[in-house]
Each structure stands twice: as C-alpha cells, then as structure tokens.
Short mmCIF file of C-alpha atoms and ligand atoms in Angstrom, two decimals:
data_model
loop_
_atom_site.label_atom_id
_atom_site.label_comp_id
_atom_site.label_asym_id
_atom_site.label_seq_id
_atom_site.Cartn_x
_atom_site.Cartn_y
_atom_site.Cartn_z
CA MET B 1 9.28 16.74 -4.61
CA ASN B 2 7.39 19.29 -2.81
CA HIS B 3 3.89 20.61 -3.88
CA LEU B 4 5.27 23.69 -5.30
CA GLU B 5 6.63 21.58 -8.09
CA ARG B 6 3.34 19.24 -8.53
CA THR B 7 0.44 19.82 -10.20
CA PRO B 8 -2.87 19.11 -7.49
CA LEU B 9 -4.98 16.48 -9.27
CA ILE B 10 -8.02 18.23 -7.89
CA ALA B 11 -7.95 22.36 -6.95
CA VAL B 12 -10.42 24.16 -5.44
CA LYS B 13 -9.95 27.83 -5.45
CA ASP B 14 -12.17 30.27 -4.11
CA LEU B 15 -15.15 27.98 -3.54
CA THR B 16 -18.37 29.64 -1.87
CA ARG B 17 -21.75 27.70 -1.58
CA GLY B 18 -24.56 27.92 0.53
CA TYR B 19 -28.15 26.63 0.03
CA PRO B 20 -31.47 29.23 0.11
CA GLU B 21 -32.90 27.86 3.10
CA GLN B 22 -29.96 29.07 4.63
CA THR B 23 -28.75 32.65 5.65
CA LYS B 24 -24.94 31.99 5.56
CA PRO B 25 -23.20 29.96 2.77
CA LEU B 26 -22.02 26.82 4.03
CA PHE B 27 -18.48 27.55 3.30
CA ARG B 28 -16.83 30.93 1.78
CA LYS B 29 -13.84 31.39 -0.37
CA LEU B 30 -12.60 27.52 0.42
CA ASN B 31 -9.49 26.53 -1.17
CA PHE B 32 -7.97 22.80 -1.35
CA GLU B 33 -5.71 20.91 -2.93
CA LEU B 34 -5.38 17.06 -3.49
CA PHE B 35 -2.11 15.69 -5.16
CA LYS B 36 -1.51 12.34 -6.74
CA GLY B 37 -0.36 9.43 -4.23
CA ASP B 38 -1.38 12.08 -1.26
CA PHE B 39 -3.18 10.76 1.91
CA THR B 40 -5.22 13.37 2.72
CA ILE B 41 -8.00 13.86 5.71
CA VAL B 42 -10.44 16.66 5.81
CA LEU B 43 -11.92 17.24 9.17
CA GLY B 44 -15.04 18.91 10.48
CA LYS B 45 -17.84 18.77 12.22
CA SER B 46 -21.23 17.27 11.44
CA GLY B 47 -22.58 20.11 9.38
CA ALA B 48 -19.41 21.69 8.28
CA GLY B 49 -19.92 21.19 4.79
CA LYS B 50 -18.08 17.62 4.05
CA SER B 51 -20.32 16.00 1.83
CA THR B 52 -21.12 19.22 -0.05
CA LEU B 53 -17.43 19.25 -0.84
CA VAL B 54 -17.48 16.01 -1.85
CA ARG B 55 -20.55 16.10 -4.14
CA PHE B 56 -18.47 19.06 -5.94
CA LEU B 57 -15.23 17.08 -6.43
CA ILE B 58 -16.97 14.30 -7.87
CA GLY B 59 -18.61 17.20 -10.10
CA GLU B 60 -22.19 15.99 -8.90
CA LEU B 61 -22.54 19.25 -8.15
CA ARG B 62 -21.73 21.99 -11.08
CA PRO B 63 -19.25 24.59 -9.68
CA TYR B 64 -19.44 28.36 -10.80
CA LYS B 65 -16.35 29.17 -13.59
CA LYS B 66 -12.53 28.61 -12.30
CA THR B 67 -13.73 27.31 -9.10
CA VAL B 68 -12.65 23.32 -9.22
CA TYR B 69 -10.05 21.91 -11.51
CA TYR B 70 -9.15 18.57 -12.17
CA LYS B 71 -5.49 18.24 -13.49
CA MET B 72 -5.81 21.98 -14.68
CA ASP B 73 -9.03 21.39 -16.23
CA ASP B 74 -12.27 23.34 -15.23
CA LEU B 75 -14.77 21.16 -14.24
CA SER B 76 -17.53 24.01 -14.88
CA THR B 77 -16.35 23.18 -18.30
CA LEU B 78 -16.64 19.65 -18.68
CA SER B 79 -19.69 18.39 -20.64
CA ASP B 80 -21.74 16.20 -18.96
CA ASP B 81 -20.06 12.93 -20.57
CA GLU B 82 -16.47 14.28 -19.68
CA ILE B 83 -17.97 14.21 -16.25
CA GLN B 84 -19.16 10.44 -16.62
CA ARG B 85 -15.20 9.69 -18.08
CA TYR B 86 -13.85 12.48 -15.00
CA ARG B 87 -15.90 10.48 -12.52
CA ARG B 88 -14.93 6.75 -13.21
CA ASN B 89 -11.22 7.69 -12.04
CA ILE B 90 -12.76 7.83 -8.70
CA TRP B 91 -14.32 5.35 -5.94
CA ILE B 92 -16.09 6.55 -3.13
CA VAL B 93 -16.42 4.51 -0.60
CA PHE B 94 -19.56 5.33 1.62
CA GLN B 95 -20.68 5.59 5.20
CA ASP B 96 -23.53 2.96 4.60
CA TYR B 97 -21.25 0.79 2.45
CA LYS B 98 -23.79 0.74 -0.60
CA LEU B 99 -22.99 -2.41 -1.75
CA MET B 100 -25.25 -4.38 -4.24
CA ASP B 101 -28.08 -6.24 -2.48
CA SER B 102 -28.75 -8.79 -4.97
CA LEU B 103 -25.51 -9.69 -5.23
CA SER B 104 -23.25 -12.06 -2.51
CA ILE B 105 -20.31 -10.68 -1.12
CA ARG B 106 -17.92 -12.35 -2.87
CA ASP B 107 -19.93 -11.36 -6.08
CA ASN B 108 -19.77 -7.82 -5.12
CA ILE B 109 -16.36 -7.16 -5.17
CA MET B 110 -15.83 -8.97 -7.95
CA TYR B 111 -18.62 -7.08 -10.43
CA PRO B 112 -15.79 -4.44 -11.09
CA LEU B 113 -13.54 -7.40 -12.97
CA ARG B 114 -16.23 -9.11 -14.51
CA LEU B 115 -17.36 -5.58 -16.06
CA ASP B 116 -13.68 -5.26 -17.34
CA GLY B 117 -14.53 -8.46 -18.98
CA LEU B 118 -11.31 -10.52 -17.57
CA SER B 119 -11.01 -13.96 -17.61
CA ASP B 120 -11.93 -16.40 -14.70
CA THR B 121 -8.38 -17.00 -13.86
CA VAL B 122 -7.60 -13.53 -13.60
CA ILE B 123 -10.16 -12.36 -11.41
CA LYS B 124 -9.72 -14.83 -9.34
CA LYS B 125 -5.91 -14.44 -9.02
CA LYS B 126 -6.91 -10.77 -8.33
CA TYR B 127 -9.54 -11.54 -5.73
CA LYS B 128 -7.36 -13.91 -3.77
CA GLU B 129 -4.67 -11.16 -3.66
CA ILE B 130 -7.35 -8.32 -2.39
CA LEU B 131 -8.62 -10.59 -0.13
CA GLN B 132 -5.41 -11.13 1.36
CA LYS B 133 -4.39 -7.91 1.83
CA LEU B 134 -7.73 -6.66 3.39
CA ASN B 135 -7.30 -9.79 5.99
CA ILE B 136 -10.53 -10.88 5.14
CA GLU B 137 -11.12 -14.76 5.29
CA ASP B 138 -12.57 -16.12 2.01
CA ASP B 139 -15.06 -18.84 3.57
CA GLU B 140 -18.45 -19.39 3.63
CA ARG B 141 -19.71 -16.31 4.72
CA LEU B 142 -19.00 -14.73 1.34
CA SER B 143 -21.53 -16.86 -0.86
CA GLY B 144 -24.17 -14.55 1.37
CA LYS B 145 -25.41 -11.44 1.90
CA ASN B 146 -24.60 -10.39 5.15
CA VAL B 147 -21.29 -9.88 6.78
CA SER B 148 -20.70 -7.29 9.68
CA GLY B 149 -20.61 -3.46 8.93
CA GLY B 150 -17.43 -3.04 9.56
CA GLU B 151 -16.44 -6.43 7.29
CA LYS B 152 -19.06 -4.83 4.73
CA GLN B 153 -17.22 -1.76 4.37
CA LYS B 154 -13.40 -3.50 3.95
CA VAL B 155 -15.59 -5.15 1.04
CA SER B 156 -16.56 -1.80 -0.10
CA ILE B 157 -12.88 -0.25 -0.05
CA ALA B 158 -12.14 -4.06 -1.77
CA ARG B 159 -14.15 -2.65 -4.56
CA ALA B 160 -12.06 0.51 -5.58
CA LEU B 161 -8.82 -1.34 -4.94
CA ILE B 162 -9.86 -3.97 -7.38
CA ASN B 163 -11.70 -1.32 -9.60
CA ASN B 164 -7.99 0.36 -10.01
CA SER B 165 -9.49 3.42 -9.27
CA GLU B 166 -7.49 6.53 -9.66
CA PHE B 167 -8.33 8.29 -6.17
CA ILE B 168 -10.63 6.56 -3.66
CA ILE B 169 -12.72 9.20 -1.40
CA ALA B 170 -13.90 7.52 1.52
CA ASP B 171 -16.67 9.73 3.07
CA GLU B 172 -17.38 8.98 6.33
CA PRO B 173 -16.44 5.63 6.45
CA THR B 174 -16.30 4.56 10.14
CA GLY B 175 -19.69 6.31 11.18
CA ASN B 176 -20.95 3.14 11.90
CA LEU B 177 -18.64 1.11 13.00
CA ASP B 178 -16.51 0.70 16.48
CA TRP B 179 -13.19 1.41 17.22
CA GLU B 180 -11.81 -1.88 16.41
CA TYR B 181 -13.05 -1.99 12.74
CA THR B 182 -12.44 1.94 12.74
CA GLN B 183 -8.69 1.38 13.01
CA GLU B 184 -9.02 -1.60 10.50
CA ILE B 185 -10.44 0.54 7.99
CA GLY B 186 -7.87 3.40 8.86
CA ASP B 187 -5.08 0.41 8.05
CA VAL B 188 -6.72 -0.59 4.76
CA LEU B 189 -6.78 3.06 3.64
CA ILE B 190 -3.14 3.38 4.98
CA GLU B 191 -1.70 0.50 2.71
CA ALA B 192 -3.91 1.02 -0.25
CA ASN B 193 -1.89 4.68 -0.05
CA GLY B 194 1.54 2.83 0.11
CA SER B 195 0.28 0.95 -3.08
CA GLY B 196 0.23 4.13 -4.68
CA ASN B 197 -3.97 4.85 -4.25
CA THR B 198 -4.46 8.54 -3.83
CA ILE B 199 -7.05 8.58 -0.95
CA LEU B 200 -9.18 11.55 0.42
CA LEU B 201 -10.27 11.15 3.91
CA ILE B 202 -13.38 12.87 5.10
CA THR B 203 -14.45 12.37 8.84
CA HIS B 204 -15.20 14.21 11.91
CA ASP B 205 -13.38 11.45 14.20
CA ILE B 206 -10.34 12.88 15.49
CA HIS B 207 -8.97 9.66 17.55
CA LEU B 208 -9.14 8.31 13.62
CA LEU B 209 -7.25 11.20 12.39
CA ASN B 210 -4.56 10.88 15.42
CA TYR B 211 -4.72 7.14 14.69
CA ILE B 212 -3.46 7.46 10.68
CA LYS B 213 -1.33 10.38 11.73
CA SER B 214 0.70 8.48 13.95
CA LYS B 215 1.07 5.63 11.39
CA THR B 216 1.81 7.55 8.21
CA LYS B 217 2.30 11.07 6.80
CA VAL B 218 -0.90 12.54 5.84
CA ARG B 219 -2.12 16.31 4.49
CA ILE B 220 -4.78 17.74 6.83
CA PHE B 221 -7.83 20.23 5.81
CA GLN B 222 -10.21 21.17 8.58
CA MET B 223 -13.05 22.67 7.41
P1 LIG Q 8 -21.34 17.34 6.44
O1 LIG Q 8 -21.32 16.43 5.33
O2 LIG Q 8 -20.19 18.02 7.05
O3 LIG Q 8 -21.82 16.76 7.65
P2 LIG Q 8 -23.26 18.59 4.48
O4 LIG Q 8 -22.32 19.12 3.51
O5 LIG Q 8 -23.51 17.20 4.03
O6 LIG Q 8 -22.21 18.51 6.20
O7 LIG Q 8 -24.31 19.46 4.76
C1 LIG Q 8 -24.02 20.56 5.88
C2 LIG Q 8 -25.22 21.37 5.44
O8 LIG Q 8 -26.08 21.49 4.49
C3 LIG Q 8 -26.49 20.33 6.03
O9 LIG Q 8 -26.67 21.12 7.66
C4 LIG Q 8 -27.96 21.12 5.57
O10 LIG Q 8 -28.12 21.87 6.00
C5 LIG Q 8 -27.06 21.94 4.18
N1 LIG Q 8 -27.42 20.57 3.00
C6 LIG Q 8 -26.75 20.27 2.26
N2 LIG Q 8 -27.17 19.39 1.17
C7 LIG Q 8 -29.03 20.72 1.05
C8 LIG Q 8 -29.41 20.37 -0.02
N3 LIG Q 8 -29.45 19.55 -1.23
N4 LIG Q 8 -30.60 21.16 0.19
C9 LIG Q 8 -29.86 22.30 1.12
N5 LIG Q 8 -29.53 22.16 1.99
C10 LIG Q 8 -28.04 20.99 2.32
#
C-alpha cells in the first residue's frame, strides 16, 4: 500500500513555531507525516527544533487549530483528558534514560506490567521474552540500580516494548552512548519496528541514520 492510500497516524500541517527570545521562527510551515508501522527518522542539527516538534507531537505544546492531527483529529480541539488518553499511546525514550531511581533495573522493566495488574506468572514470562529480545543478561546486576548507560537505554526501550505502546518516540536516544551501544540501540529499534511498533527516531547522528538505513526501510525527515 502506498502512502497516498494510508491515513497518517500523526500529521503536521504548516506548523510554525518561534520563541519570544528569537527574532525568527524556529521552523516555519513545517509539514510532516508519521505512518503506522513505519520507521521514521527526523534528522537535524542541535537547535533545529527537533525537541520542540516532539513536544507538539505529544500534545505538551498545544498547537494552533488545524496544524497537528492524530488519526485525523485536530489536537488543538482535544480536552486535557483526551490529550492524556492520546499520550498513553506513546512511549518516549529520552537521551538521559529517565528510569525510576527508586526502583531496581529489573523493577523498572516490570513496572508497566504491574500497573496493568497482570499475574506474576505472566509478568515473569513477558519480562524474560523482552530481555531475550534485547539481549540483556538477567543476572544479579539487574537487582541493583546501576548498569552502564547503554544498558540503561536498552532498559528504557524494554519498558516501551513491555508497555505495548502504539508508537515509540526516541529523542536522541544515543546522545550519550559510544558507537557500539549506538548500533545496538539502532538494532533494537529496528527489531521493535519489525514486530509492529511504529518508531520515530530523533537524532543529529548521520552515522546512526546511515547504519539504520543500511538495514531497514526508513522514511527520513530533515529539519
Ligand atoms: P533541538 O532538539 O533540535 O536541539 P530544540 O527544539 O530543543 O532543538 O530547541 C531549539 C531552540 O529553541 C533552542 O536552542 C532554544 O533557543 C529554543 N527553545 C527551545 N525551547 C524553548 C523554550 N521553552 N523557551 C525559549 N526558547 C526555547
């Protein structure tokens, strides 16, 4: 099916945004479409407005009328409750991981399942599956709170997968990682996409873009 026949999951139409401190807009008349099941990469230098775009996409910045749509619904017309419900479909993976410090690494992964009230047996089964998928060794270290940055990032992606989020936005997920872990995170996102997750990767890293492009079909949006 080509894109002409598909309804975008998210559509941005002629979106302009500036900040009072700036003399010219950060971006002007931006057009962007995100399709279900796709792997989309937003590429842009630091300061191009990528995080600002993400804030619009998740409804944190309220857009003007008829500029940001979710499944054809104009986000500007949704109530706060509806925006909350909309956001539950999205999992954001941040550059600085944002794991819950008070919980062990293992509990960080299981947490979304516990919220769903699943039985211990089901939780353990899903947990094992996810670890295997992400190639994370289930050993003593996971009872603690400290693993390497690259592993923390894999854990934050594990949480997105275990939560069954409709789509995953990864905002500079490899900004703090070396090339080896950067490739691993790329692989994990490719695999998640292969299992049906819609992925939006925000990055300034052209090497990561090229790496992913060499392995799977991506849509690229340059800011
Ligand atoms: P990127 O994610 O591409 O690095 P950002 O969207 O974070 O870009 O920000 C782009 C620029 O917009 C920043 O350099 C800053 O000058 C400005 N900016 C971002 N957020 C705010 C804000 N809340 N208030 C004022 N200016 C902001």
